[in-house]
Amino acid sequence: MGITKTSIFSNKQNDLAIIFKVLGHPARIAILEYISNQHSCICNDIVEEIGLAQATISQHLKELKKINLIQGEIDGKKLCYCINVDQWNNIKTQLDYFFQNTKQNCC
């Protein structure tokens, strides 16, 4: 597969593609659902809830952090994660705009 020519697309299109790519894994969706229903949580709690290995969860958390959808704080020896509400709302706005402004024509 060749390299994607991202330069020929708008910043909005590239940004949205990155968001879809990060959200395109069911484990990340499960992690977001779990975190969003907690006041805060610790990575081991996520491992127990989702049922994947610690290293796998850490990789998924890293991807979610790349788009600033989650944030973490060190609490002693533990790392607590929560939803970054500002970015959550920003992504929601971008998705709403995309879906509202994409025509739904059928052949």
Short mmCIF file of C-alpha atoms in Angstrom, two decimals:
data_model
loop_
_atom_site.label_atom_id
_atom_site.label_comp_id
_atom_site.label_asym_id
_atom_site.label_seq_id
_atom_site.Cartn_x
_atom_site.Cartn_y
_atom_site.Cartn_z
CA MET A 1 0.00 0.00 0.00
CA GLY A 2 1.36 3.44 -0.91
CA ILE A 3 1.81 6.47 1.26
CA THR A 4 -1.34 8.56 1.61
CA LYS A 5 -1.03 12.00 0.03
CA THR A 6 -2.44 13.92 2.97
CA SER A 7 -1.21 17.22 1.53
CA ILE A 8 -3.93 17.17 -1.13
CA PHE A 9 -6.66 17.18 1.51
CA SER A 10 -7.85 20.02 3.73
CA ASN A 11 -6.78 20.33 7.35
CA LYS A 12 -10.37 19.53 8.38
CA GLN A 13 -10.35 16.35 6.32
CA ASN A 14 -6.97 15.27 7.70
CA ASP A 15 -8.00 16.07 11.29
CA LEU A 16 -11.24 14.14 10.94
CA ALA A 17 -9.41 11.17 9.39
CA ILE A 18 -7.05 11.05 12.38
CA ILE A 19 -10.01 11.10 14.78
CA PHE A 20 -11.77 8.30 12.87
CA LYS A 21 -8.55 6.27 12.81
CA VAL A 22 -8.09 6.56 16.57
CA LEU A 23 -11.75 5.80 17.25
CA GLY A 24 -11.73 2.95 14.73
CA HIS A 25 -10.79 0.26 17.24
CA PRO A 26 -13.46 -1.32 19.46
CA ALA A 27 -11.09 -1.53 22.43
CA ARG A 28 -10.65 2.26 22.36
CA ILE A 29 -14.41 2.74 22.26
CA ALA A 30 -14.76 0.39 25.24
CA ILE A 31 -12.02 2.27 27.10
CA LEU A 32 -13.71 5.62 26.43
CA GLU A 33 -17.08 4.27 27.58
CA TYR A 34 -15.52 2.93 30.75
CA ILE A 35 -13.55 6.08 31.54
CA SER A 36 -16.50 8.36 30.79
CA ASN A 37 -18.59 6.52 33.38
CA GLN A 38 -15.98 6.90 36.13
CA HIS A 39 -14.96 9.88 38.22
CA SER A 40 -11.39 8.78 37.55
CA CYS A 41 -9.81 5.41 37.06
CA ILE A 42 -6.50 3.66 37.25
CA CYS A 43 -5.01 1.73 34.36
CA ASN A 44 -5.31 -1.59 36.20
CA ASP A 45 -9.04 -0.98 36.57
CA ILE A 46 -9.25 -0.59 32.79
CA VAL A 47 -7.33 -3.84 32.27
CA GLU A 48 -9.72 -5.71 34.55
CA GLU A 49 -12.80 -4.16 32.92
CA ILE A 50 -11.80 -4.55 29.26
CA GLY A 51 -9.98 -7.87 29.59
CA LEU A 52 -6.91 -7.06 27.52
CA ALA A 53 -3.27 -7.19 28.59
CA GLN A 54 -1.75 -4.22 30.41
CA ALA A 55 0.60 -3.49 27.48
CA THR A 56 -2.28 -3.55 25.01
CA ILE A 57 -4.37 -1.19 27.13
CA SER A 58 -1.37 1.13 27.47
CA GLN A 59 -1.00 1.26 23.67
CA HIS A 60 -4.69 2.10 23.23
CA LEU A 61 -4.45 4.79 25.93
CA LYS A 62 -1.44 6.23 24.12
CA GLU A 63 -3.45 6.51 20.90
CA LEU A 64 -6.33 8.23 22.71
CA LYS A 65 -3.88 10.63 24.33
CA LYS A 66 -2.39 11.49 20.90
CA ILE A 67 -5.62 13.28 20.00
CA ASN A 68 -5.96 14.65 23.55
CA LEU A 69 -9.23 12.81 24.11
CA ILE A 70 -8.07 11.58 27.49
CA GLN A 71 -5.72 13.03 30.06
CA GLY A 72 -3.86 11.41 32.89
CA GLU A 73 -2.55 12.48 36.26
CA ILE A 74 0.04 10.75 38.37
CA ASP A 75 -1.33 9.93 41.82
CA GLY A 76 1.51 8.37 43.78
CA LYS A 77 2.48 5.26 41.81
CA LYS A 78 -0.80 5.21 39.91
CA LEU A 79 -1.84 6.97 36.72
CA CYS A 80 -5.46 8.10 36.72
CA TYR A 81 -7.22 8.83 33.44
CA CYS A 82 -10.23 10.98 32.63
CA ILE A 83 -11.94 12.40 29.58
CA ASN A 84 -10.57 15.73 28.35
CA VAL A 85 -13.96 17.46 28.21
CA ASP A 86 -12.77 20.35 26.02
CA GLN A 87 -11.39 17.99 23.37
CA TRP A 88 -14.42 15.68 23.72
CA ASN A 89 -16.68 18.65 22.89
CA ASN A 90 -14.36 19.79 20.08
CA ILE A 91 -14.48 16.35 18.44
CA LYS A 92 -18.25 16.20 18.91
CA THR A 93 -18.55 19.55 17.14
CA GLN A 94 -16.35 18.36 14.27
CA LEU A 95 -18.37 15.15 13.86
CA ASP A 96 -21.69 17.01 14.07
CA TYR A 97 -20.51 19.46 11.40
CA PHE A 98 -19.33 16.62 9.16
CA PHE A 99 -22.58 14.67 9.41
CA GLN A 100 -24.82 17.73 9.09
CA ASN A 101 -22.98 19.06 6.04
CA THR A 102 -22.57 15.80 4.14
CA LYS A 103 -25.37 15.30 1.66
CA GLN A 104 -27.15 11.98 1.85
CA ASN A 105 -27.90 11.35 -1.81
CA CYS A 106 -28.75 7.90 -3.02
CA CYS A 107 -28.24 6.57 -6.56
#
